[in-house]
Amino acid sequence: MATIANSVAHPTLISADPFVPAREQKNLHNRWHPDIPAVATVKPGQVFNVECVDWTGAQIGNNDTSDDIRDVDLTCVHNLSGPIAVEGAEPGDCLVVDILDVRPFDKMPWGYTGIFELENGGGLFAREFQSRAAKAIWDFKGVYATSRHIPGVRFAGVSHPGLIGTAPSAELLATWNKREGALIEAHADAVPPVAYGPLVSGAYVGQDLPDDVRAKIYREGARTIPGREHGGNCDIKNLSRGSRCYFPVFVKGANLSVGDLHFSQGDGELSFCGAIEMAGIVTFSTSIIKGGVEKFAMKQPLFLPSPVDPLYSAKLIFQGISVDYHGDGTQYNMDATVAYKQAALNAIAYLMKIGYTREQAYLLLSAAPVESHIGAIVDSPNACVTLALPLGIFEHDILPKDEGLKKLEFGQCAVRSDGVL
């Protein structure tokens, strides 16, 4: 007979409401800074839950226009839960983080994928497509996602935190701001920007802090948009339940933060907000390896991916090389980004032959469990990158036929209310 004795639920250390703006909630923050205090402390080996809002902090709605994507305020992203200190962690140690579970809130069984405006966020093809806001809403049924905005597909998600990392030291933060500031200065007129420097506007720490400490954090705090030495926004789709992360520790307690949860994502997260973004709950356990930074020669984190992965064995693979043949035909030397772009553009062109719009295809490649690999990066001048599209996610046959591809009608994703694409 089951008994309640010795049955203790894992505690939820940080609570969040997915329908309340992030700026109205406690224990969230959207900048990296060593002076942000821990909001909770755990012992190594303790299992605990952390609730997270979506990365925009409840700016995006379940509706059929992309006006909210167009108008999103990117000065206040990403909204992270934390920091959480781990007893005994010291600079130079390795913080081992086991991701035991990642799931959406029961009260919010949906997520979204967005194409952002050229002038507000951009994305991989922001300039090529002169991007205008578009969106797909995805409904969750167990492990599966479907969308009224991209009909004809259904796939199992690999839910994961897009953003997870430890706090930087003051020295590391200064290094980030110096090197990224130099890049911004060298490309001051770039659209979209090449990087995002510290910005007081939109900065938020949901804790009671002395005014001078808050002002310093807002003035110096690094934006959460790129991944860095501490982890951060790396968007690794296989860091789902059962995975393990090894993070370098830069401050006492390590001060772990997490957010930007994804129900699913394709390798590369093409459209900037390219995963199926969601709010939800992560379950963690941590441990410490003393002196791990030196023991493992750690310059950045190490990851052990999850053993749980959707079984999509049959795939249609698109190749790309470092020649801009979708543009002006320029030959690049061993440029894997150019090669990746060409592979993705080849896939988008193919999906358009089947009946999807360019926007739907772009969103689908961003959100579905698409895999990308570097095939060759030694054969000058062409790097070779592949993009694998799982056949099993489609409700119809998409393979090449002698007679060509059958074009179907799939409508359009959510677009701006003024109809501009």
mmCIF file of C-alpha atoms in Angstrom, residues 45-416:
data_model
loop_
_atom_site.group_PDB
_atom_site.id
_atom_site.type_symbol
_atom_site.label_atom_id
_atom_site.label_comp_id
_atom_site.label_asym_id
_atom_site.label_seq_id
_atom_site.Cartn_x
_atom_site.Cartn_y
_atom_site.Cartn_z
ATOM 1 C CA GLY A 45 22.142 16.736 -5.122
ATOM 2 C CA GLN A 46 18.888 18.527 -4.245
ATOM 3 C CA VAL A 47 16.117 18.195 -6.843
ATOM 4 C CA PHE A 48 14.126 21.378 -7.464
ATOM 5 C CA ASN A 49 11.722 23.015 -9.914
ATOM 6 C CA VAL A 50 12.002 26.414 -11.570
ATOM 7 C CA GLU A 51 9.101 28.082 -13.375
ATOM 8 C CA CYS A 52 9.840 30.318 -16.360
ATOM 9 C CA VAL A 53 7.912 32.848 -18.418
ATOM 10 C CA ASP A 54 8.436 32.860 -22.180
ATOM 11 C CA TRP A 55 11.493 34.772 -23.367
ATOM 12 C CA THR A 56 9.547 37.960 -24.173
ATOM 13 C CA GLY A 57 7.839 38.061 -20.787
ATOM 14 C CA ALA A 58 4.237 37.549 -21.979
ATOM 15 C CA GLN A 59 4.336 39.946 -24.945
ATOM 16 C CA ILE A 60 3.028 37.411 -27.518
ATOM 17 C CA GLY A 61 -0.587 36.198 -27.693
ATOM 18 C CA ASN A 62 -2.421 33.166 -29.057
ATOM 19 C CA ASN A 63 -4.106 34.980 -31.948
ATOM 20 C CA ASP A 64 -4.064 35.219 -35.731
ATOM 21 C CA THR A 65 -2.023 38.358 -36.428
ATOM 22 C CA SER A 66 1.690 39.035 -36.038
ATOM 23 C CA ASP A 67 1.302 42.620 -34.808
ATOM 24 C CA ASP A 68 2.644 41.554 -31.411
ATOM 25 C CA ILE A 69 5.767 40.140 -33.073
ATOM 26 C CA ARG A 70 6.152 43.376 -35.056
ATOM 27 C CA ASP A 71 5.822 45.501 -31.927
ATOM 28 C CA VAL A 72 7.761 43.353 -29.430
ATOM 29 C CA ASP A 73 10.064 45.251 -27.090
ATOM 30 C CA LEU A 74 13.466 43.578 -27.415
ATOM 31 C CA THR A 75 15.116 45.843 -24.834
ATOM 32 C CA CYS A 76 13.615 43.686 -22.074
ATOM 33 C CA VAL A 77 14.538 40.163 -23.243
ATOM 34 C CA HIS A 78 15.383 37.443 -22.295
ATOM 35 C CA ASN A 79 13.473 37.069 -19.036
ATOM 36 C CA LEU A 80 15.337 34.550 -16.870
ATOM 37 C CA SER A 81 14.444 32.845 -13.612
ATOM 38 C CA GLY A 82 17.145 33.081 -10.967
ATOM 39 C CA PRO A 83 19.879 33.312 -10.005
ATOM 40 C CA ILE A 84 20.068 30.151 -7.889
ATOM 41 C CA ALA A 85 23.209 29.614 -5.808
ATOM 42 C CA VAL A 86 24.690 26.168 -5.181
ATOM 43 C CA GLU A 87 26.316 25.655 -1.800
ATOM 44 C CA GLY A 88 30.050 25.103 -2.048
ATOM 45 C CA ALA A 89 30.542 26.308 -5.623
ATOM 46 C CA GLU A 90 33.608 28.531 -6.024
ATOM 47 C CA PRO A 91 35.298 30.218 -8.995
ATOM 48 C CA GLY A 92 37.274 27.639 -10.949
ATOM 49 C CA ASP A 93 34.870 24.833 -10.111
ATOM 50 C CA CYS A 94 32.638 23.067 -12.601
ATOM 51 C CA LEU A 95 28.911 23.195 -11.906
ATOM 52 C CA VAL A 96 27.198 20.040 -13.127
ATOM 53 C CA VAL A 97 23.545 20.638 -13.957
ATOM 54 C CA ASP A 98 21.231 17.714 -14.662
ATOM 55 C CA ILE A 99 18.119 18.712 -16.615
ATOM 56 C CA LEU A 100 15.614 16.197 -15.286
ATOM 57 C CA ASP A 101 12.485 17.494 -17.008
ATOM 58 C CA VAL A 102 11.220 20.372 -19.168
ATOM 59 C CA ARG A 103 7.497 20.850 -19.715
ATOM 60 C CA PRO A 104 4.943 23.553 -20.535
ATOM 61 C CA PHE A 105 2.483 24.856 -17.975
ATOM 62 C CA ASP A 106 -0.754 22.870 -17.952
ATOM 63 C CA LYS A 107 -2.630 26.169 -18.153
ATOM 64 C CA MET A 108 -0.692 27.281 -21.255
ATOM 65 C CA PRO A 109 -0.585 24.322 -23.705
ATOM 66 C CA TRP A 110 0.625 26.389 -26.647
ATOM 67 C CA GLY A 111 3.661 28.197 -27.950
ATOM 68 C CA TYR A 112 4.730 30.293 -30.920
ATOM 69 C CA THR A 113 7.386 30.739 -33.585
ATOM 70 C CA GLY A 114 8.068 34.168 -35.048
ATOM 71 C CA ILE A 115 9.751 35.895 -37.960
ATOM 72 C CA PHE A 116 10.980 39.251 -36.727
ATOM 73 C CA GLU A 117 11.120 42.563 -38.551
ATOM 74 C CA LEU A 118 14.369 43.472 -40.273
ATOM 75 C CA GLU A 119 14.632 46.556 -38.053
ATOM 76 C CA ASN A 120 13.570 44.785 -34.843
ATOM 77 C CA GLY A 121 15.409 41.526 -34.252
ATOM 78 C CA GLY A 122 15.916 40.236 -37.759
ATOM 79 C CA GLY A 123 16.859 36.598 -38.212
ATOM 80 C CA LEU A 124 19.049 34.519 -40.524
ATOM 81 C CA PHE A 125 17.352 35.840 -43.675
ATOM 82 C CA ALA A 126 16.419 39.289 -42.374
ATOM 83 C CA ARG A 127 18.197 41.091 -45.194
ATOM 84 C CA GLU A 128 17.574 38.519 -47.928
ATOM 85 C CA PHE A 129 13.816 38.504 -47.267
ATOM 86 C CA GLN A 130 13.538 42.108 -46.013
ATOM 87 C CA SER A 131 11.754 40.407 -43.138
ATOM 88 C CA ARG A 132 8.359 41.499 -41.923
ATOM 89 C CA ALA A 133 6.655 40.023 -38.889
ATOM 90 C CA ALA A 134 4.944 36.656 -39.210
ATOM 91 C CA LYS A 135 3.945 34.040 -36.658
ATOM 92 C CA ALA A 136 2.743 30.488 -36.126
ATOM 93 C CA ILE A 137 0.890 29.346 -33.028
ATOM 94 C CA TRP A 138 1.502 25.728 -32.023
ATOM 95 C CA ASP A 139 -0.842 23.619 -29.913
ATOM 96 C CA PHE A 140 0.629 20.972 -27.595
ATOM 97 C CA LYS A 141 -0.964 17.563 -27.191
ATOM 98 C CA GLY A 142 1.348 15.481 -25.055
ATOM 99 C CA VAL A 143 4.690 15.337 -26.866
ATOM 100 C CA TYR A 144 3.209 16.494 -30.196
ATOM 101 C CA ALA A 145 2.855 19.939 -31.732
ATOM 102 C CA THR A 146 0.514 21.046 -34.530
ATOM 103 C CA SER A 147 -0.278 24.483 -35.919
ATOM 104 C CA ARG A 148 -3.336 26.000 -37.568
ATOM 105 C CA HIS A 149 -0.906 28.346 -39.296
ATOM 106 C CA ILE A 150 1.236 25.583 -40.848
ATOM 107 C CA PRO A 151 -1.169 22.737 -41.686
ATOM 108 C CA GLY A 152 -0.058 19.283 -42.733
ATOM 109 C CA VAL A 153 2.664 18.739 -40.149
ATOM 110 C CA ARG A 154 2.764 17.093 -36.720
ATOM 111 C CA PHE A 155 5.912 16.304 -34.792
ATOM 112 C CA ALA A 156 7.245 15.330 -31.388
ATOM 113 C CA GLY A 157 8.982 18.101 -29.528
ATOM 114 C CA VAL A 158 12.336 17.903 -27.776
ATOM 115 C CA SER A 159 11.643 20.435 -25.034
ATOM 116 C CA HIS A 160 14.681 22.244 -23.660
ATOM 117 C CA PRO A 161 15.907 25.520 -22.154
ATOM 118 C CA GLY A 162 17.281 27.703 -24.908
ATOM 119 C CA LEU A 163 19.143 29.760 -22.328
ATOM 120 C CA ILE A 164 20.945 28.487 -19.245
ATOM 121 C CA GLY A 165 24.166 29.624 -17.640
ATOM 122 C CA THR A 166 26.140 30.789 -14.634
ATOM 123 C CA ALA A 167 26.803 34.383 -13.632
ATOM 124 C CA PRO A 168 29.921 36.119 -14.974
ATOM 125 C CA SER A 169 32.604 37.589 -12.762
ATOM 126 C CA ALA A 170 33.167 41.344 -12.910
ATOM 127 C CA GLU A 171 36.292 40.710 -15.002
ATOM 128 C CA LEU A 172 34.475 38.468 -17.470
ATOM 129 C CA LEU A 173 31.593 40.929 -17.794
ATOM 130 C CA ALA A 174 34.080 43.710 -18.581
ATOM 131 C CA THR A 175 35.666 41.495 -21.248
ATOM 132 C CA TRP A 176 32.295 40.859 -22.881
ATOM 133 C CA ASN A 177 31.372 44.512 -22.941
ATOM 134 C CA LYS A 178 34.762 45.568 -24.304
ATOM 135 C CA ARG A 179 34.958 43.074 -27.171
ATOM 136 C CA GLU A 180 31.290 43.366 -28.155
ATOM 137 C CA GLY A 181 31.440 47.148 -27.867
ATOM 138 C CA ALA A 182 34.338 47.212 -30.331
ATOM 139 C CA LEU A 183 32.333 45.089 -32.775
ATOM 140 C CA ILE A 184 29.308 47.379 -32.457
ATOM 141 C CA GLU A 185 31.491 50.439 -33.019
ATOM 142 C CA ALA A 186 33.047 48.885 -36.128
ATOM 143 C CA HIS A 187 29.583 48.171 -37.591
ATOM 144 C CA ALA A 188 27.622 51.071 -36.183
ATOM 145 C CA ASP A 189 25.156 51.239 -39.080
ATOM 146 C CA ALA A 190 24.407 47.510 -39.377
ATOM 147 C CA VAL A 191 20.724 46.515 -39.692
ATOM 148 C CA PRO A 192 19.991 44.350 -37.796
ATOM 149 C CA PRO A 193 22.763 45.180 -35.291
ATOM 150 C CA VAL A 194 25.808 42.913 -35.112
ATOM 151 C CA ALA A 195 25.511 42.859 -31.310
ATOM 152 C CA TYR A 196 23.579 44.462 -28.477
ATOM 153 C CA GLY A 197 25.497 46.381 -25.824
ATOM 154 C CA PRO A 198 24.437 47.258 -22.271
ATOM 155 C CA LEU A 199 21.214 49.255 -22.215
ATOM 156 C CA VAL A 200 19.488 50.812 -19.224
ATOM 157 C CA SER A 201 16.176 50.990 -21.050
ATOM 158 C CA GLY A 202 14.269 47.734 -20.539
ATOM 159 C CA ALA A 203 16.664 46.355 -17.916
ATOM 160 C CA TYR A 204 14.977 44.530 -15.053
ATOM 161 C CA VAL A 205 15.870 42.685 -11.875
ATOM 162 C CA GLY A 206 12.823 41.538 -9.899
ATOM 163 C CA GLN A 207 14.360 41.945 -6.459
ATOM 164 C CA ASP A 208 14.537 44.631 -3.786
ATOM 165 C CA LEU A 209 17.951 46.213 -4.316
ATOM 166 C CA PRO A 210 19.680 49.403 -3.159
ATOM 167 C CA ASP A 211 19.265 52.101 -5.795
ATOM 168 C CA ASP A 212 22.997 52.331 -6.501
ATOM 169 C CA VAL A 213 23.306 48.553 -7.035
ATOM 170 C CA ARG A 214 20.301 48.494 -9.346
ATOM 171 C CA ALA A 215 21.674 51.446 -11.323
ATOM 172 C CA LYS A 216 25.059 49.712 -11.709
ATOM 173 C CA ILE A 217 23.469 46.465 -12.924
ATOM 174 C CA TYR A 218 21.284 48.290 -15.425
ATOM 175 C CA ARG A 219 24.219 50.392 -16.656
ATOM 176 C CA GLU A 220 26.760 47.562 -17.013
ATOM 177 C CA GLY A 221 24.680 44.407 -17.386
ATOM 178 C CA ALA A 222 25.324 42.315 -20.489
ATOM 179 C CA ARG A 223 22.402 41.536 -22.757
ATOM 180 C CA THR A 224 21.241 37.933 -22.774
ATOM 181 C CA ILE A 225 20.955 37.577 -26.553
ATOM 182 C CA PRO A 226 24.218 35.720 -27.436
ATOM 183 C CA GLY A 227 25.777 32.657 -25.872
ATOM 184 C CA ARG A 228 29.148 33.233 -24.182
ATOM 185 C CA GLU A 229 31.786 31.490 -22.037
ATOM 186 C CA HIS A 230 29.297 30.843 -19.225
ATOM 187 C CA GLY A 231 26.678 29.184 -21.430
ATOM 188 C CA GLY A 232 23.798 31.577 -21.965
ATOM 189 C CA ASN A 233 21.658 31.650 -25.081
ATOM 190 C CA CYS A 234 23.180 28.699 -26.941
ATOM 191 C CA ASP A 235 19.851 27.213 -28.173
ATOM 192 C CA ILE A 236 21.070 23.613 -28.207
ATOM 193 C CA LYS A 237 17.958 21.614 -29.030
ATOM 194 C CA ASN A 238 19.161 18.327 -27.502
ATOM 195 C CA LEU A 239 19.523 19.713 -23.970
ATOM 196 C CA SER A 240 16.195 18.139 -23.064
ATOM 197 C CA ARG A 241 15.224 15.929 -20.132
ATOM 198 C CA GLY A 242 18.025 13.569 -19.236
ATOM 199 C CA SER A 243 20.819 15.852 -20.436
ATOM 200 C CA ARG A 244 23.736 17.082 -18.350
ATOM 201 C CA CYS A 245 25.559 20.417 -18.534
ATOM 202 C CA TYR A 246 29.033 21.254 -17.239
ATOM 203 C CA PHE A 247 29.367 24.985 -16.593
ATOM 204 C CA PRO A 248 32.467 26.908 -15.503
ATOM 205 C CA VAL A 249 31.932 28.773 -12.239
ATOM 206 C CA PHE A 250 32.965 32.447 -12.097
ATOM 207 C CA VAL A 251 31.371 33.661 -8.841
ATOM 208 C CA LYS A 252 30.747 32.156 -5.417
ATOM 209 C CA GLY A 253 27.637 29.964 -5.567
ATOM 210 C CA ALA A 254 27.788 29.832 -9.387
ATOM 211 C CA ASN A 255 24.421 31.683 -9.583
ATOM 212 C CA LEU A 256 22.573 29.634 -12.182
ATOM 213 C CA SER A 257 19.799 31.215 -14.273
ATOM 214 C CA VAL A 258 17.472 29.686 -16.866
ATOM 215 C CA GLY A 259 14.808 30.748 -19.335
ATOM 216 C CA ASP A 260 13.817 30.906 -23.006
ATOM 217 C CA LEU A 261 12.136 27.490 -22.891
ATOM 218 C CA HIS A 262 11.442 25.743 -26.199
ATOM 219 C CA PHE A 263 8.946 22.977 -26.948
ATOM 220 C CA SER A 264 10.875 22.164 -30.134
ATOM 221 C CA GLN A 265 13.566 23.693 -32.343
ATOM 222 C CA GLY A 266 15.449 23.024 -35.536
ATOM 223 C CA ASP A 267 19.239 23.234 -35.539
ATOM 224 C CA GLY A 268 20.154 26.879 -35.987
ATOM 225 C CA GLU A 269 16.850 28.461 -34.866
ATOM 226 C CA LEU A 270 16.783 30.310 -38.188
ATOM 227 C CA SER A 271 14.191 33.020 -37.694
ATOM 228 C CA PHE A 272 15.672 34.505 -34.463
ATOM 229 C CA CYS A 273 12.524 33.601 -32.506
ATOM 230 C CA GLY A 274 12.800 30.340 -34.366
ATOM 231 C CA ALA A 275 11.976 27.677 -31.827
ATOM 232 C CA ILE A 276 8.506 26.932 -30.511
ATOM 233 C CA GLU A 277 8.751 29.395 -27.660
ATOM 234 C CA MET A 278 6.902 28.483 -24.485
ATOM 235 C CA ALA A 279 6.554 29.197 -20.794
ATOM 236 C CA GLY A 280 6.999 26.253 -18.478
ATOM 237 C CA ILE A 281 8.761 24.360 -15.722
ATOM 238 C CA VAL A 282 12.271 22.897 -15.514
ATOM 239 C CA THR A 283 13.382 20.313 -12.968
ATOM 240 C CA PHE A 284 17.065 20.345 -12.006
ATOM 241 C CA SER A 285 19.656 18.700 -9.823
ATOM 242 C CA THR A 286 23.206 19.983 -9.432
ATOM 243 C CA SER A 287 26.614 18.866 -8.238
ATOM 244 C CA ILE A 288 30.094 20.358 -8.114
ATOM 245 C CA ILE A 289 33.447 19.194 -9.444
ATOM 246 C CA LYS A 290 36.110 21.096 -7.527
ATOM 247 C CA GLY A 291 38.714 22.669 -9.785
ATOM 248 C CA GLY A 292 36.817 21.461 -12.839
ATOM 249 C CA VAL A 293 37.810 24.392 -15.046
ATOM 250 C CA GLU A 294 41.455 23.356 -14.854
ATOM 251 C CA LYS A 295 40.770 19.613 -14.839
ATOM 252 C CA PHE A 296 38.777 19.765 -18.079
ATOM 253 C CA ALA A 297 40.539 22.720 -19.766
ATOM 254 C CA MET A 298 37.166 24.463 -19.875
ATOM 255 C CA LYS A 299 36.888 27.612 -21.962
ATOM 256 C CA GLN A 300 33.163 27.148 -22.503
ATOM 257 C CA PRO A 301 30.595 24.675 -21.158
ATOM 258 C CA LEU A 302 30.462 20.980 -21.993
ATOM 259 C CA PHE A 303 27.185 19.174 -22.674
ATOM 260 C CA LEU A 304 25.975 15.598 -22.552
ATOM 261 C CA PRO A 305 22.811 15.482 -24.710
ATOM 262 C CA SER A 306 19.629 13.749 -23.687
ATOM 263 C CA PRO A 307 19.107 10.066 -24.486
ATOM 264 C CA VAL A 308 15.510 10.978 -25.389
ATOM 265 C CA ASP A 309 15.078 11.926 -29.041
ATOM 266 C CA PRO A 310 12.188 11.592 -31.524
ATOM 267 C CA LEU A 311 12.748 8.706 -33.921
ATOM 268 C CA TYR A 312 12.711 10.263 -37.382
ATOM 269 C CA SER A 313 15.070 8.025 -39.336
ATOM 270 C CA ALA A 314 13.968 8.953 -42.879
ATOM 271 C CA LYS A 315 15.098 12.420 -43.922
ATOM 272 C CA LEU A 316 15.387 14.507 -47.058
ATOM 273 C CA ILE A 317 18.779 16.219 -46.930
ATOM 274 C CA PHE A 318 19.554 19.549 -48.566
ATOM 275 C CA GLN A 319 23.144 20.540 -49.275
ATOM 276 C CA GLY A 320 24.611 24.009 -49.183
ATOM 277 C CA ILE A 321 28.062 25.273 -50.152
ATOM 278 C CA SER A 322 29.760 28.602 -49.585
ATOM 279 C CA VAL A 323 28.559 30.164 -52.823
ATOM 280 C CA ASP A 324 25.751 32.710 -52.622
ATOM 281 C CA TYR A 325 23.833 31.298 -55.572
ATOM 282 C CA HIS A 326 20.510 32.460 -54.099
ATOM 283 C CA GLY A 327 21.960 35.963 -54.188
ATOM 284 C CA ASP A 328 24.675 37.477 -56.366
ATOM 285 C CA GLY A 329 26.675 34.279 -56.898
ATOM 286 C CA THR A 330 29.681 35.410 -54.847
ATOM 287 C CA GLN A 331 32.217 32.710 -54.020
ATOM 288 C CA TYR A 332 33.182 32.671 -50.326
ATOM 289 C CA ASN A 333 36.160 30.855 -48.855
ATOM 290 C CA MET A 334 35.164 28.107 -46.411
ATOM 291 C CA ASP A 335 32.268 30.128 -44.978
ATOM 292 C CA ALA A 336 30.038 27.656 -43.139
ATOM 293 C CA THR A 337 27.393 30.319 -42.431
ATOM 294 C CA VAL A 338 26.971 30.987 -46.144
ATOM 295 C CA ALA A 339 26.782 27.235 -46.764
ATOM 296 C CA TYR A 340 24.156 26.799 -44.045
ATOM 297 C CA LYS A 341 22.110 29.635 -45.514
ATOM 298 C CA GLN A 342 22.197 28.010 -48.951
ATOM 299 C CA ALA A 343 21.049 24.656 -47.559
ATOM 300 C CA ALA A 344 18.156 26.335 -45.749
ATOM 301 C CA LEU A 345 17.203 28.400 -48.808
ATOM 302 C CA ASN A 346 17.213 25.225 -50.906
ATOM 303 C CA ALA A 347 14.838 23.616 -48.402
ATOM 304 C CA ILE A 348 12.555 26.677 -48.363
ATOM 305 C CA ALA A 349 12.393 26.714 -52.171
ATOM 306 C CA TYR A 350 11.500 23.011 -52.165
ATOM 307 C CA LEU A 351 8.753 23.440 -49.563
ATOM 308 C CA MET A 352 7.290 26.272 -51.608
ATOM 309 C CA LYS A 353 6.951 23.831 -54.529
ATOM 310 C CA ILE A 354 4.776 21.688 -52.244
ATOM 311 C CA GLY A 355 2.477 24.618 -51.471
ATOM 312 C CA TYR A 356 3.824 26.261 -48.347
ATOM 313 C CA THR A 357 4.457 29.997 -48.438
ATOM 314 C CA ARG A 358 7.972 31.278 -47.906
ATOM 315 C CA GLU A 359 6.988 32.448 -44.431
ATOM 316 C CA GLN A 360 5.501 29.067 -43.494
ATOM 317 C CA ALA A 361 8.582 27.230 -44.750
ATOM 318 C CA TYR A 362 10.920 29.575 -42.867
ATOM 319 C CA LEU A 363 8.947 29.073 -39.639
ATOM 320 C CA LEU A 364 8.762 25.295 -40.090
ATOM 321 C CA LEU A 365 12.519 24.881 -40.556
ATOM 322 C CA SER A 366 13.021 26.942 -37.407
ATOM 323 C CA ALA A 367 10.567 25.004 -35.230
ATOM 324 C CA ALA A 368 10.612 21.355 -36.367
ATOM 325 C CA PRO A 369 13.325 18.829 -35.299
ATOM 326 C CA VAL A 370 15.501 19.636 -38.317
ATOM 327 C CA GLU A 371 19.152 18.579 -38.111
ATOM 328 C CA SER A 372 22.094 20.405 -39.616
ATOM 329 C CA HIS A 373 25.671 19.152 -39.924
ATOM 330 C CA ILE A 374 28.953 20.342 -41.334
ATOM 331 C CA GLY A 375 29.728 17.816 -44.053
ATOM 332 C CA ALA A 376 33.145 19.179 -44.992
ATOM 333 C CA ILE A 377 35.179 22.170 -43.894
ATOM 334 C CA VAL A 378 38.599 21.340 -45.360
ATOM 335 C CA ASP A 379 38.009 21.437 -49.124
ATOM 336 C CA SER A 380 38.717 25.004 -50.206
ATOM 337 C CA PRO A 381 36.956 27.092 -51.248
ATOM 338 C CA ASN A 382 33.628 25.431 -50.387
ATOM 339 C CA ALA A 383 32.462 24.488 -46.944
ATOM 340 C CA CYS A 384 29.621 21.980 -47.201
ATOM 341 C CA VAL A 385 26.677 22.061 -44.778
ATOM 342 C CA THR A 386 23.614 19.820 -44.801
ATOM 343 C CA LEU A 387 20.088 20.370 -43.520
ATOM 344 C CA ALA A 388 17.972 17.257 -42.896
ATOM 345 C CA LEU A 389 14.190 17.545 -43.026
ATOM 346 C CA PRO A 390 12.404 14.614 -41.298
ATOM 347 C CA LEU A 391 9.878 13.006 -43.651
ATOM 348 C CA GLY A 392 7.806 11.660 -40.772
ATOM 349 C CA ILE A 393 6.599 15.081 -39.649
ATOM 350 C CA PHE A 394 4.509 15.529 -42.811
ATOM 351 C CA GLU A 395 0.993 14.164 -43.317
ATOM 352 C CA HIS A 396 1.681 13.889 -47.062
ATOM 353 C CA ASP A 397 4.464 12.546 -49.272
ATOM 354 C CA ILE A 398 7.092 15.180 -50.022
ATOM 355 C CA LEU A 399 9.654 12.984 -51.828
ATOM 356 C CA PRO A 400 10.760 13.851 -55.386
ATOM 357 C CA LYS A 401 8.711 12.110 -58.115
ATOM 358 C CA ASP A 402 9.185 11.721 -61.869
ATOM 359 C CA GLU A 403 6.126 13.869 -62.440
ATOM 360 C CA GLY A 404 7.311 16.549 -60.012
ATOM 361 C CA LEU A 405 5.879 17.646 -56.698
ATOM 362 C CA LYS A 406 2.163 17.877 -55.994
ATOM 363 C CA LYS A 407 1.324 21.407 -54.884
ATOM 364 C CA LEU A 408 -1.295 21.621 -52.139
ATOM 365 C CA GLU A 409 -3.030 24.542 -50.436
ATOM 366 C CA PHE A 410 -1.852 25.341 -46.920
ATOM 367 C CA GLY A 411 -3.094 28.903 -46.538
ATOM 368 C CA GLN A 412 -0.751 31.318 -44.772
ATOM 369 C CA CYS A 413 0.704 31.827 -41.321
ATOM 370 C CA ALA A 414 -0.338 34.738 -39.115
ATOM 371 C CA VAL A 415 0.776 38.017 -40.679
ATOM 372 C CA ARG A 416 0.479 41.690 -39.796
#
